[in-house]
Coordinates of C-alpha atoms in Angstrom, one line a residue:
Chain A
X196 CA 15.5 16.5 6.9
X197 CA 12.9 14.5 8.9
X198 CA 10.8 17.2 8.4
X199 CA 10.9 17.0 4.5
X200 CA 10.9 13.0 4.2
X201 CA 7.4 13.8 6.5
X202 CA 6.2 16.5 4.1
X203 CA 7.4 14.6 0.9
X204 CA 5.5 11.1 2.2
X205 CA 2.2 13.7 3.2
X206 CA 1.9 14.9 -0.6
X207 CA 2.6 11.4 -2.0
X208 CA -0.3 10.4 0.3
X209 CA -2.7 13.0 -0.6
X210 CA -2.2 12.9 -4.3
X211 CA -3.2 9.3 -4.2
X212 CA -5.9 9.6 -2.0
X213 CA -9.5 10.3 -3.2
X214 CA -9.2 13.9 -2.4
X215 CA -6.6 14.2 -5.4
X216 CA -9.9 13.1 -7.7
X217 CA -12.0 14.9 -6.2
X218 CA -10.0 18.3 -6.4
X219 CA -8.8 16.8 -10.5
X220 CA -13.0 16.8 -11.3
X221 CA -13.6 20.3 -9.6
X222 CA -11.0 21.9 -11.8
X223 CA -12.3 20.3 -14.7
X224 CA -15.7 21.5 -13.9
X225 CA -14.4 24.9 -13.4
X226 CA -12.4 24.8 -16.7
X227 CA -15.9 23.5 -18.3
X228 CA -17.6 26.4 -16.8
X229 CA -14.9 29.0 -17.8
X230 CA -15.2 28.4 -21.1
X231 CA -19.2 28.5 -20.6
X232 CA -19.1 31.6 -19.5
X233 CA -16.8 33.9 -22.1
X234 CA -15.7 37.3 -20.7
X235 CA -17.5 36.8 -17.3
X236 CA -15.1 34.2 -16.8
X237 CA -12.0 35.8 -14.4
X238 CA -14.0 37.3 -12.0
X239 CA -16.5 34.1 -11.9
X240 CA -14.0 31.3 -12.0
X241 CA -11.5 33.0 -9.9
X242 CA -13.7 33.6 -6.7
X243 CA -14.9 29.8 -7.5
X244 CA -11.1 28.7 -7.2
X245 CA -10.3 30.9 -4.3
X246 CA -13.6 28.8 -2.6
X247 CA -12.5 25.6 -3.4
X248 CA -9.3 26.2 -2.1
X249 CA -10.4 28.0 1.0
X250 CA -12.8 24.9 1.7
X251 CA -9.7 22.2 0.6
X252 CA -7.5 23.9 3.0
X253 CA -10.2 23.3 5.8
X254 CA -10.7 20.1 5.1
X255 CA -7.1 19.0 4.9
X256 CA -6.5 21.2 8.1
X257 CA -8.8 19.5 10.2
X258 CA -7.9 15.8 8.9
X259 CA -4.4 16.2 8.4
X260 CA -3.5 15.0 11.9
X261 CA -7.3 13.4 12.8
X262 CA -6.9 11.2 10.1
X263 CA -3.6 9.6 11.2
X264 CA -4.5 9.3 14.6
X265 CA -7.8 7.4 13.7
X266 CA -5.6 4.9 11.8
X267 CA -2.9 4.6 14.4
X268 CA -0.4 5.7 11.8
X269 CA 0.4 9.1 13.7
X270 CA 1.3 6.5 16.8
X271 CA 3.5 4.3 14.1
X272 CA 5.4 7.3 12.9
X273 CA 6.1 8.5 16.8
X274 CA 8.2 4.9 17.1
X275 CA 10.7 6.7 15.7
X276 CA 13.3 9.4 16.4
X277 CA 10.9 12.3 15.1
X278 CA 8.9 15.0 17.6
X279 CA 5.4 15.3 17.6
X280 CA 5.9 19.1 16.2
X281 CA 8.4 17.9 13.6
X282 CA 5.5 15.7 12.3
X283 CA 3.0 18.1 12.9
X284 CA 5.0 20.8 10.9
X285 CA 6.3 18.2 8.1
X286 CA 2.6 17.2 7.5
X287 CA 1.2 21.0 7.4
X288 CA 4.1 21.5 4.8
X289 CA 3.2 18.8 2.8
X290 CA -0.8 19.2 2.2
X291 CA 0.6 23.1 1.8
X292 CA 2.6 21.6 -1.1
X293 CA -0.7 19.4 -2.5
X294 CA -3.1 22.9 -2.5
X295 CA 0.3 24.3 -4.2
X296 CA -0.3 22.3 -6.9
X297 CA -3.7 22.0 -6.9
X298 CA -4.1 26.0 -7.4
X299 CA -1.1 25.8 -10.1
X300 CA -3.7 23.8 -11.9
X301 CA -6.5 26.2 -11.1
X302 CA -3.8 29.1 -12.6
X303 CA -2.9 26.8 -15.7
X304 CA -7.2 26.2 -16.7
X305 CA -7.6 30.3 -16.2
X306 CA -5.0 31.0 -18.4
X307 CA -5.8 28.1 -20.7
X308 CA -9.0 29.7 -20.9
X309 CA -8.6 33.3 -20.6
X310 CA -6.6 32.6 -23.9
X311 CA -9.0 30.6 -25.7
X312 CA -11.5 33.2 -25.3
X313 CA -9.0 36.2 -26.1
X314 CA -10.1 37.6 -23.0
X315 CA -7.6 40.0 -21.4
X316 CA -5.4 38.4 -18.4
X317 CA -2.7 40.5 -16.4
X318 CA -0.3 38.6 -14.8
X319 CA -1.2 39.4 -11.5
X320 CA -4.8 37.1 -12.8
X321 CA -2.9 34.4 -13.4
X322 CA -0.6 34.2 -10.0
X323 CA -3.8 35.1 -8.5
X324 CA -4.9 31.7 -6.9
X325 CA -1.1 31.1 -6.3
X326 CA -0.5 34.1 -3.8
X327 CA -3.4 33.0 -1.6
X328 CA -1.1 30.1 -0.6
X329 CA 0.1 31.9 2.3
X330 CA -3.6 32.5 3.9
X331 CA -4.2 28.9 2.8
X332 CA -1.2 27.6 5.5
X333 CA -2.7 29.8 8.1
X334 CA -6.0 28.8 7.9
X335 CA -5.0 25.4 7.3
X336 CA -3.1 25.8 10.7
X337 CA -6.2 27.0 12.2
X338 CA -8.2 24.6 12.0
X339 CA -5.5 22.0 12.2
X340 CA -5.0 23.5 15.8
X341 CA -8.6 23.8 16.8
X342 CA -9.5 20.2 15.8
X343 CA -7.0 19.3 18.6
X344 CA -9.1 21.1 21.4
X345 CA -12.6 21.1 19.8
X346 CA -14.8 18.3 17.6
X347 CA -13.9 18.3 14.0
X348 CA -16.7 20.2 12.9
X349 CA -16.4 22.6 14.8
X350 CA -12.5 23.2 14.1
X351 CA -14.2 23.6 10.3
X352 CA -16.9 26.0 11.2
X353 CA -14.3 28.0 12.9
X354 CA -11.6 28.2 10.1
X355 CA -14.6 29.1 8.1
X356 CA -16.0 32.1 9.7
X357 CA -12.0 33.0 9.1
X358 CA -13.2 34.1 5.6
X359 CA -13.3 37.6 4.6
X360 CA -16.8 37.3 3.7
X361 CA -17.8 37.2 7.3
X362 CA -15.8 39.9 8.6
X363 CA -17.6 43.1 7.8
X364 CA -21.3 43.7 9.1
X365 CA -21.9 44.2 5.2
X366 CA -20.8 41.3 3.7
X367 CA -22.8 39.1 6.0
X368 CA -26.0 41.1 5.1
X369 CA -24.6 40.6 1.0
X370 CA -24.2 36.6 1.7
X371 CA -27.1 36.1 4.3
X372 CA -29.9 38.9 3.5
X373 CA -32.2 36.9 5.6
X374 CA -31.1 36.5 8.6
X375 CA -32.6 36.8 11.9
X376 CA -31.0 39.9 13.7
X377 CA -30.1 37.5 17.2
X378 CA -28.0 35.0 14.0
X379 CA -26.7 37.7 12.7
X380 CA -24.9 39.0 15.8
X381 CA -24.0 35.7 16.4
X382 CA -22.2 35.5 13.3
X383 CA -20.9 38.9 13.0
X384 CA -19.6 38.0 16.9
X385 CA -17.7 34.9 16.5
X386 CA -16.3 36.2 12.9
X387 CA -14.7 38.8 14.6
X388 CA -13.0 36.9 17.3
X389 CA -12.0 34.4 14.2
X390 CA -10.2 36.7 12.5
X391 CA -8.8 38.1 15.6
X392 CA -7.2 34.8 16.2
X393 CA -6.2 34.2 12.7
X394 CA -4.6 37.8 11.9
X395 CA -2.8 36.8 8.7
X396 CA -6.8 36.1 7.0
X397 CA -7.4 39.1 8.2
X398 CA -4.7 41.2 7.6
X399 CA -4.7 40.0 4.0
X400 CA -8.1 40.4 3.0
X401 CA -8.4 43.5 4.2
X402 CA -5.5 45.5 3.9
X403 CA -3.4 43.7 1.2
X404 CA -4.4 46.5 -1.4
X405 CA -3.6 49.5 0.6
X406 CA -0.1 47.5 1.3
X407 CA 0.2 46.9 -1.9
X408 CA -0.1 50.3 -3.0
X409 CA 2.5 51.8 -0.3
X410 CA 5.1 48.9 -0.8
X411 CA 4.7 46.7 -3.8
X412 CA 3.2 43.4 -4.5
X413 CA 6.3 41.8 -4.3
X414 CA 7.7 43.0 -0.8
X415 CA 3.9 42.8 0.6
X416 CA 3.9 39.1 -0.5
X417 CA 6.8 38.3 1.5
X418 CA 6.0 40.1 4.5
X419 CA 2.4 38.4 4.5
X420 CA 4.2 34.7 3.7
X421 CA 6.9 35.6 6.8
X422 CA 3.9 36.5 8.8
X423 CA 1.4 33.4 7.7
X424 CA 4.5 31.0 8.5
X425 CA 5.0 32.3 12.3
X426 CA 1.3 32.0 12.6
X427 CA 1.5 28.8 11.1
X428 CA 4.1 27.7 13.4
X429 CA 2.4 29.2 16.7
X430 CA -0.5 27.0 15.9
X431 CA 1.9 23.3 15.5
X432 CA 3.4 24.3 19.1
X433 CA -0.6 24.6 20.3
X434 CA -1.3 21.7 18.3
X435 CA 1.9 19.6 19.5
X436 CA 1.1 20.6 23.3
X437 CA -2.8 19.3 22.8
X438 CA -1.4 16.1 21.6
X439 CA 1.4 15.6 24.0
X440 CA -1.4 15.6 27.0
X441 CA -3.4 12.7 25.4
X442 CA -2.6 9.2 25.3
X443 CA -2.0 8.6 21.2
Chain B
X39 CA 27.9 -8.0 35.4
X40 CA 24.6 -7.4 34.9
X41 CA 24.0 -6.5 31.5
X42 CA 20.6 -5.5 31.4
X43 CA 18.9 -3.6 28.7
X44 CA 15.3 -2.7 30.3
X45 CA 14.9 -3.0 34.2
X46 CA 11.7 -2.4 36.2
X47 CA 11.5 -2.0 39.5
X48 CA 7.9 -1.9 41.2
X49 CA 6.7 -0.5 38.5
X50 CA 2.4 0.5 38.9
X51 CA 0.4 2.2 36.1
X52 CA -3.3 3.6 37.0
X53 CA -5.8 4.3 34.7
X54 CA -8.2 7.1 36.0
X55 CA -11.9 8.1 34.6
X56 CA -14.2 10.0 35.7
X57 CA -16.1 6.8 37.2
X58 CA -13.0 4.5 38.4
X59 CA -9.3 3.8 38.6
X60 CA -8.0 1.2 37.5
X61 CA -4.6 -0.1 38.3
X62 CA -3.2 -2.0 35.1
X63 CA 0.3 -2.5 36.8
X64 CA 0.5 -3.3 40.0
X65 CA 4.3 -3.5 41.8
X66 CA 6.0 -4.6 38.3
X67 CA 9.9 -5.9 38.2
X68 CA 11.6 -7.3 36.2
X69 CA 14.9 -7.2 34.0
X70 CA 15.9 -8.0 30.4
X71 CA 19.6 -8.5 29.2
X72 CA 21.3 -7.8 26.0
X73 CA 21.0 -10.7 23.4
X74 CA 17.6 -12.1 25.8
X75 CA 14.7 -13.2 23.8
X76 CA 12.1 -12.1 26.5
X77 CA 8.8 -12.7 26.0
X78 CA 6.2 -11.5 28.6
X79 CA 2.9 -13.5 28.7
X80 CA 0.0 -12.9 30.1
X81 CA -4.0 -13.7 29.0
X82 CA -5.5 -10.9 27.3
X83 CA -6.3 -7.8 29.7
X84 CA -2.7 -8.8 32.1
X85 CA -2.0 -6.1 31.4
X86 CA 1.0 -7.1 28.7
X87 CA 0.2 -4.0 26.5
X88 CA 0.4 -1.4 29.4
X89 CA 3.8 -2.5 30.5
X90 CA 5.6 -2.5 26.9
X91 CA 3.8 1.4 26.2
X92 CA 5.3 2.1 29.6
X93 CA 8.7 1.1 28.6
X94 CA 8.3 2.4 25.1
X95 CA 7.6 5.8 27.3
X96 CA 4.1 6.1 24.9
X97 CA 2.1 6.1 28.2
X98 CA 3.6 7.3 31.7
X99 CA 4.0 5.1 34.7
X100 CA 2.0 6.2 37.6
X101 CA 5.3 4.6 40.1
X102 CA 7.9 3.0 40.8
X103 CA 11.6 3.2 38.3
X104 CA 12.2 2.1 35.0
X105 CA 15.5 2.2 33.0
X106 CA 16.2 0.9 29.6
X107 CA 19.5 1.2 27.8
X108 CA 21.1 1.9 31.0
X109 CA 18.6 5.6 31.3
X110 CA 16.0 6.2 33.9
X111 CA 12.9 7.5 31.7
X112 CA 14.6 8.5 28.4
X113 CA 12.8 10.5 26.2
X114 CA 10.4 9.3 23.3
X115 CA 13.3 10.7 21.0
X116 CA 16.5 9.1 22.5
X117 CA 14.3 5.8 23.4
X118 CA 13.3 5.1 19.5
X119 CA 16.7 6.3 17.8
X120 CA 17.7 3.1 19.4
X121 CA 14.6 0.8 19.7
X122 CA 11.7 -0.5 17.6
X123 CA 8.5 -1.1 18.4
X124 CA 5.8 -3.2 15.9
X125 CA 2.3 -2.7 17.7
X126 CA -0.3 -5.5 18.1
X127 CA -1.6 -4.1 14.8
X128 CA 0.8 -3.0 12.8
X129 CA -0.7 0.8 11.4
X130 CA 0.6 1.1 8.0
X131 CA 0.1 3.9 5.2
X132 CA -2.1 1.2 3.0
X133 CA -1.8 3.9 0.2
X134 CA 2.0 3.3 -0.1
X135 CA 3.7 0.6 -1.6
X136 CA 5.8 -1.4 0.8
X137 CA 9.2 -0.2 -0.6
X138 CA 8.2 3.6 0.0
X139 CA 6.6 2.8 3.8
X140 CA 9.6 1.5 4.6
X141 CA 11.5 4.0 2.8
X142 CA 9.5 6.8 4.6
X143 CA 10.5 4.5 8.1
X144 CA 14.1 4.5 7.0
X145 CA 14.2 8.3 6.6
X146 CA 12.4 9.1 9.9
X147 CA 15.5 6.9 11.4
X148 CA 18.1 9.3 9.4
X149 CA 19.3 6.6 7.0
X150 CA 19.2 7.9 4.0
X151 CA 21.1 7.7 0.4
X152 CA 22.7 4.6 -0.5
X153 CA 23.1 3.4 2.9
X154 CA 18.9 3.2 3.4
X155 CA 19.2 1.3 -0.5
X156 CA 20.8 -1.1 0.6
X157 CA 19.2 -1.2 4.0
X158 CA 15.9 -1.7 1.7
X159 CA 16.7 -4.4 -0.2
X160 CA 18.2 -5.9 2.9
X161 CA 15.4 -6.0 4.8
X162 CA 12.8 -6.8 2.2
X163 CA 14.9 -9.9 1.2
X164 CA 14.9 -11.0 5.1
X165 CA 11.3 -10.8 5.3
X166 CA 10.7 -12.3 2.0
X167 CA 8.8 -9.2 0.6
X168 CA 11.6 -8.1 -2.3
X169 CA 8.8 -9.2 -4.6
X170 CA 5.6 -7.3 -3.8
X171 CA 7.8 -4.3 -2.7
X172 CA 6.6 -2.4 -5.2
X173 CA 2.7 -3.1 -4.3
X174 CA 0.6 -1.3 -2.9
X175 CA 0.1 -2.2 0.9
X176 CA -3.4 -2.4 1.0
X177 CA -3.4 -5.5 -1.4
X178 CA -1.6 -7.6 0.6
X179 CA -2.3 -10.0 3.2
X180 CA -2.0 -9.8 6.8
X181 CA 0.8 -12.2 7.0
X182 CA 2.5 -9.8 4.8
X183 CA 1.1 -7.1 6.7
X184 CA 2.8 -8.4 8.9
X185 CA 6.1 -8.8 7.9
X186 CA 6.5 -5.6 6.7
X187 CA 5.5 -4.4 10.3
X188 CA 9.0 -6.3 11.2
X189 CA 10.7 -4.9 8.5
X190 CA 9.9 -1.4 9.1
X191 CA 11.0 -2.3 13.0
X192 CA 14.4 -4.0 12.2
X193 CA 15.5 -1.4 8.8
X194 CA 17.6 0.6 10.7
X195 CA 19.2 -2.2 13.2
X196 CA 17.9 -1.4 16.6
X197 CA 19.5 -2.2 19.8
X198 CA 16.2 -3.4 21.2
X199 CA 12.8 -5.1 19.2
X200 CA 9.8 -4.7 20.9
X201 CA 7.0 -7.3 19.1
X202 CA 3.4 -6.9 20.6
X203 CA 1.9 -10.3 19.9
X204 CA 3.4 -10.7 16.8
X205 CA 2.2 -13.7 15.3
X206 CA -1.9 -12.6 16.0
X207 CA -4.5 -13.4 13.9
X208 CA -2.4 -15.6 11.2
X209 CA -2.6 -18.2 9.9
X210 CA -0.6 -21.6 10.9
X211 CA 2.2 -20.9 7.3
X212 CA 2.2 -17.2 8.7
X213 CA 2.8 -17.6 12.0
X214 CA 5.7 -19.9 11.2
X215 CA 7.2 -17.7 8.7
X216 CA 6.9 -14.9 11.6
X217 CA 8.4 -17.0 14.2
X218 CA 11.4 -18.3 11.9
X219 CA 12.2 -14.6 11.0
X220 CA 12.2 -13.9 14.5
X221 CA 14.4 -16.8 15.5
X222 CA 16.7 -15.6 12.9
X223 CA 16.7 -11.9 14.0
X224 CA 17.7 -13.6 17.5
X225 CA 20.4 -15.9 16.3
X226 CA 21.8 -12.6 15.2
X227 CA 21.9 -11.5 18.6
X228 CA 19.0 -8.9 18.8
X229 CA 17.7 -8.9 21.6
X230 CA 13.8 -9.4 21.6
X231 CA 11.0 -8.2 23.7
X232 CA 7.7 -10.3 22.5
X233 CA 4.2 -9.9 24.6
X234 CA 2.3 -12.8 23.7
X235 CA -0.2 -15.5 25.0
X236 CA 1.0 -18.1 22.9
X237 CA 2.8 -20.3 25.3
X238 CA 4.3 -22.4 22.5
X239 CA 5.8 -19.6 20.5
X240 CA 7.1 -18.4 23.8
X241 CA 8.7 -21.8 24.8
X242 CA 10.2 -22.0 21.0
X243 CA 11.5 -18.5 20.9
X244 CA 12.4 -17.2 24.4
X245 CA 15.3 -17.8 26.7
X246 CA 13.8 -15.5 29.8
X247 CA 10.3 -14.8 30.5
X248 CA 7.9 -12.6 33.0
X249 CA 4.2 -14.1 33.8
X250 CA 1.7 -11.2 34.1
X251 CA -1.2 -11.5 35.7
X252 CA -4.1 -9.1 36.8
X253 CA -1.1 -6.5 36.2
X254 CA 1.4 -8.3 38.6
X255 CA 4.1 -10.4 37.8
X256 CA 3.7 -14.1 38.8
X257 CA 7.0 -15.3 38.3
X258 CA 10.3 -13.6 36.0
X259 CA 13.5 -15.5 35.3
X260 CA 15.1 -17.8 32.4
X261 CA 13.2 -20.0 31.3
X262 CA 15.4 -23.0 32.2
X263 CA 15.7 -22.1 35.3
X264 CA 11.6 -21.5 36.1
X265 CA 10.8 -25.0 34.3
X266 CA 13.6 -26.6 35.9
X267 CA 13.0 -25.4 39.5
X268 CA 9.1 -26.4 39.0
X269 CA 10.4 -29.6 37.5
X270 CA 8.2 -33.3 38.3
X271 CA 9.1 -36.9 38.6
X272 CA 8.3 -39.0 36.1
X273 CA 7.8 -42.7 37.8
X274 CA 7.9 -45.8 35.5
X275 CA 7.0 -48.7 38.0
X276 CA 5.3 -52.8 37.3
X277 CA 2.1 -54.0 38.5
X278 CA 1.2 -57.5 38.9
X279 CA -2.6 -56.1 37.9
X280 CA -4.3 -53.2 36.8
X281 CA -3.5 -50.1 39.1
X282 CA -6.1 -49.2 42.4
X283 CA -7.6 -46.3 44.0
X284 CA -4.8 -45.4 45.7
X285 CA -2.5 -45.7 42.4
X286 CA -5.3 -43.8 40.3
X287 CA -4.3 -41.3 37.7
X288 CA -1.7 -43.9 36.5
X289 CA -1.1 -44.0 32.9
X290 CA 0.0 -47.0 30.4
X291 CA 3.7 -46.8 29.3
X292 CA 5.4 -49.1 27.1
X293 CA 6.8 -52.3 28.2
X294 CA 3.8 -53.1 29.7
X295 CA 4.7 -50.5 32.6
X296 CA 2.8 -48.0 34.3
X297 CA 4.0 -44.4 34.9
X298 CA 3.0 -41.1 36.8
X299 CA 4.6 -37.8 37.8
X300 CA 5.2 -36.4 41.1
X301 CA 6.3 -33.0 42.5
X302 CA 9.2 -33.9 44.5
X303 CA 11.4 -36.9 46.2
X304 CA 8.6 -37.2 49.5
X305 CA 5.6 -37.6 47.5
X306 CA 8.3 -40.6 45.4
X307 CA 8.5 -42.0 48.5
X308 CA 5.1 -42.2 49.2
X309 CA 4.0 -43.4 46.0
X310 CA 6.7 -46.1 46.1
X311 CA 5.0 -47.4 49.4
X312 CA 1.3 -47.5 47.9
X313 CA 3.0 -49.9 44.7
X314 CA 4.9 -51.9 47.1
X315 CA 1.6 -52.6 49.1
X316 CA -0.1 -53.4 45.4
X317 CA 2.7 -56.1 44.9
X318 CA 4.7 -54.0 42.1
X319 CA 7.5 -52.3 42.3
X320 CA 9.0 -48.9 40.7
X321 CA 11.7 -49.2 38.1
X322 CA 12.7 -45.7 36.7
X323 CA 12.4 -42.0 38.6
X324 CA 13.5 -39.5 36.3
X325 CA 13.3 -35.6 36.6
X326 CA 10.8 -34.1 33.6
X327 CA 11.1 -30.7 32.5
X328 CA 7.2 -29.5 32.8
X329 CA 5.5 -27.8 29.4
X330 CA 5.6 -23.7 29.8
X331 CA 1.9 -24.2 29.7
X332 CA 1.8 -26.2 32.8
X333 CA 4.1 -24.1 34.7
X334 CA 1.9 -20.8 33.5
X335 CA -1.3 -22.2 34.5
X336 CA 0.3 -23.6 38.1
X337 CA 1.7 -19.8 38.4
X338 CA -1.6 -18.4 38.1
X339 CA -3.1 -20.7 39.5
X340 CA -0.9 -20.6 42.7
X341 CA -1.9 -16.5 42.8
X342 CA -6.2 -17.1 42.7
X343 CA -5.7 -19.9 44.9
X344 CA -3.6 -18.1 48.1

């Protein structure tokens, strides 16, 4: 229960803080540039929402506890009969909640558009945004947990190179075609051990087709939330134990 | 029987750096009993703060043995199911609105359904905040600020407050309305643990007190008992003239009679000799209880001095 009166007081929080406007504008800049754009729009919009969302979930991982503790609330909340985990878990669940919501607007605008424009929209478009929620918490968790060992900046640049994008040789050359070879094994380096770290990015990305085709959306959904919230949870017991050795 | 809620004994803390160590409590004891308004003062940098996080169990003690609610060490979780703690600056979610801080606070504490409605309006009403509840915290002042700091503490009835200088920073109508609250919360037997350097707040609101200084304790006891042992003499006596060297320091007193204090029944003696030899002659000697202020600045001074 103290774990959901955290979570619940986290979302209240976030949707009233500047982030909540910020995230309102982008969709309605995306929905502006959807209906811009005509057919191209599901392919364009959607890997524009699946970026804002990957970088939201950064963001909120590495302030989500940095925040509180620059403020002294964290310390305030720790007055009372709650754990450090319990509050570390209750807020994770509750900026998991505000990207929940902010990606079921992102799904409303695509379909509101998709339909304006009679363009064709499967279903699996529209939930699209929606079942990225589980990589969301782990990378959310990620860089959550790094902030506690490493500068902010560098928890985000870490949660970052968790992206897909960075994890084959080619799809470093496709984002960064001039890069210096010595930059480019940098890069290609530390994705690597990223995603080894962060399995459920990785995992996802990669193989959720082939999954899908050998076991179903559905059941491949599950496994991959079931396996995203254990990874989740691994990285609030890191968290937790960083936080327990400082003075707060 | 003893009947004490928090009891230190030789107590040190020691802060490390790279650099230097320092030692913020040095051989610390004292003891606080249930229904005590205790308030530990100390100028800023005694080392105050230190000792309350040590209690609190928010920072560890480097030595010595510390029990509160009758537990050596109890865990952060145990400790604050039963206490409360309002920091020098209360930290407060300024986005909320004051009902759903302390609603949030309530919940953390396991109250919850009716029980932490009525414990709401309860509390709001006590700290006179029922009617900006339902504003948001950053528009209010710090008086209310800080009220809402004691709210949050007392909402779910703890055994123990811990206030770290509460009144700081307000103004003279805010203070007041602080220290009334907190009288009240004590005349309703909770028992109180205020850090402060306010003497006079102190003296108003406390029955026991500990002196810290440099992070070791001057002097710890009830209050009536440390002004009364340190009482003075007040001496009313007549002079044919105006008082001499040797009577300097004298002041007027009504009746056209002098008066001065002295520290105890030898230096009376004394004193009565030099008036006799002036042609005067002492009419009243009557024990004075000294000002917590005097007695706090003799206790430290005492310390520098040996």
């Amino acid at each position: 229960m103290k774990i959901l009166a955290v979570a619940r007081f986290t979302l209240l929080r976030l949707s009233r803080s500047r982030y909540f406007f910020a995230g309102a504008f982008i969709i309605g800049l995306l929905a502006a540039a959807t209906f811009a754009l005509g057919d191209l729009w599901v392919s364009t919009a959607q890997n524009l929402a699946r970026m804002i969302l990957w970088l939201m979930a950064i963001w909120l991982g590495i302030s989500l506890v940095h925040a509180d503790r620059a403020d002294g609330t964290l310390r305030s909340t720790l007055t009372r009969p709650i754990s450090l985990l319990e509050v570390i878990i209750g807020k994770l669940l509750g900026a998991l909640a505000y990207l929940t919501l902010v990606a079921a607007g992102f799904t409303a605008l695509l379909l509101l558009a998709a339909w304006h424009e009679g363009a064709a929209v499967s279903w699996r478009d529209a939930v699209y945004q929606l079942h990225l929620l589980p990589v969301h918490l782990a990378v959310m968790a990620l860089a959550m947990m790094v902030a506690q060992f490493a500068p902010r900046f560098m928890a985000g640049i870490v949660a970052l190179l968790a992206w897909d994008n960075f994890y084959t040789a080619e799809s470093i050359n496709r984002l960064f075609p001039k890069l210096s070879p010595t930059a480019f094994d940098v890069m290609h380096g530390v994705a690597r051990v990223v995603h080894l770290v962060c399995p459920p990015t990785s995992t996802f990305y990669l193989s959720f087709k082939d999954f899908t085709v050998l076991h179903g959306v559905g059941d491949t959904y599950l496994l991959l939330l079931v396996y995203a919230a254990h990874y989740a949870l691994a990285c609030c017991l890191l968290a937790a134990w960083a936080l327990n050795r400082q003075e707060l | 029987m003893s009947d004490a809620v928090i009891q230190l004994r030789g107590v040190s803390k020691r802060f490390a750096t790279r650099r230097a160590e320092t030692l913020a409590l040095d051989d610390v004891s004292f003891e606080v009993q249930r229904g005590d308004v205790f308030g530990l003062l100390g100028a800023n940098g005694a080392g105050k703060t230190t000792a309350m996080r040590c209690i609190l169990g928010l920072t560890h003690i480097s030595g010595g043995s510390l029990q509160v609610l009758g537990r050596e060490r109890p865990s952060r979780h145990e400790l604050f199911a039963r206490t409360a703690y309002l920091p020098e600056e209360p930290q407060l979610f300024i986005g909320a609105t004051g009902r759903e801080h302390l609603a949030y606070f309530g919940r953390l504490s396991a109250l919850d359904g009716a029980r932490l409605q009525t414990r709401l309006d309860e509390t709001l009403r006590l700290v006179e905040l029922n009617d900006a509840a339902d504003r948001r915290i950053g528009t209010y002042s710090k008086g209310m600020k800080q009220r809402l700091g004691i709210a949050a503490a007392i909402l779910a009835e703890p055994e123990i407050i811990f206030l770290d200088e509460p009144t700081r920073g307000l103004d003279p109508v805010g203070s007041k309305r602080v220290r009334d609250l907190l009288a009240n919360l004590a005349a309703g037997g909770a028992t109180l643990f205020i850090n402060s350097h306010l003497l006079g707040e102190v003296e108003r609101l406390c029955n026991r007190v500990g002196i810290l200084d440099k992070g070791r304790v001057r002097a710890a006891g009830k209050l009536a008992d440390l002004l009364g042992e340190n009482s003075l003499l007040a001496v009313r006596f007549a002079l044919p003239g105006e008082p001499g060297q040797e009577l300097a320091g004298a002041e007027r007193a009504d009746g056209g009679l002098w008066k001065t204090t002295v520290p105890d029944t030898a230096a009376l003696a004394a004193l009565s000799e030099k008036i006799a030899a002036a042609g005067g002659r002492v009419v009243s000697a009557q024990a004075e209880r000294i000002a917590l202020e005097d007695y706090f600045i003799r206790a430290i001074g005492r310390e520098e001095q040996a």
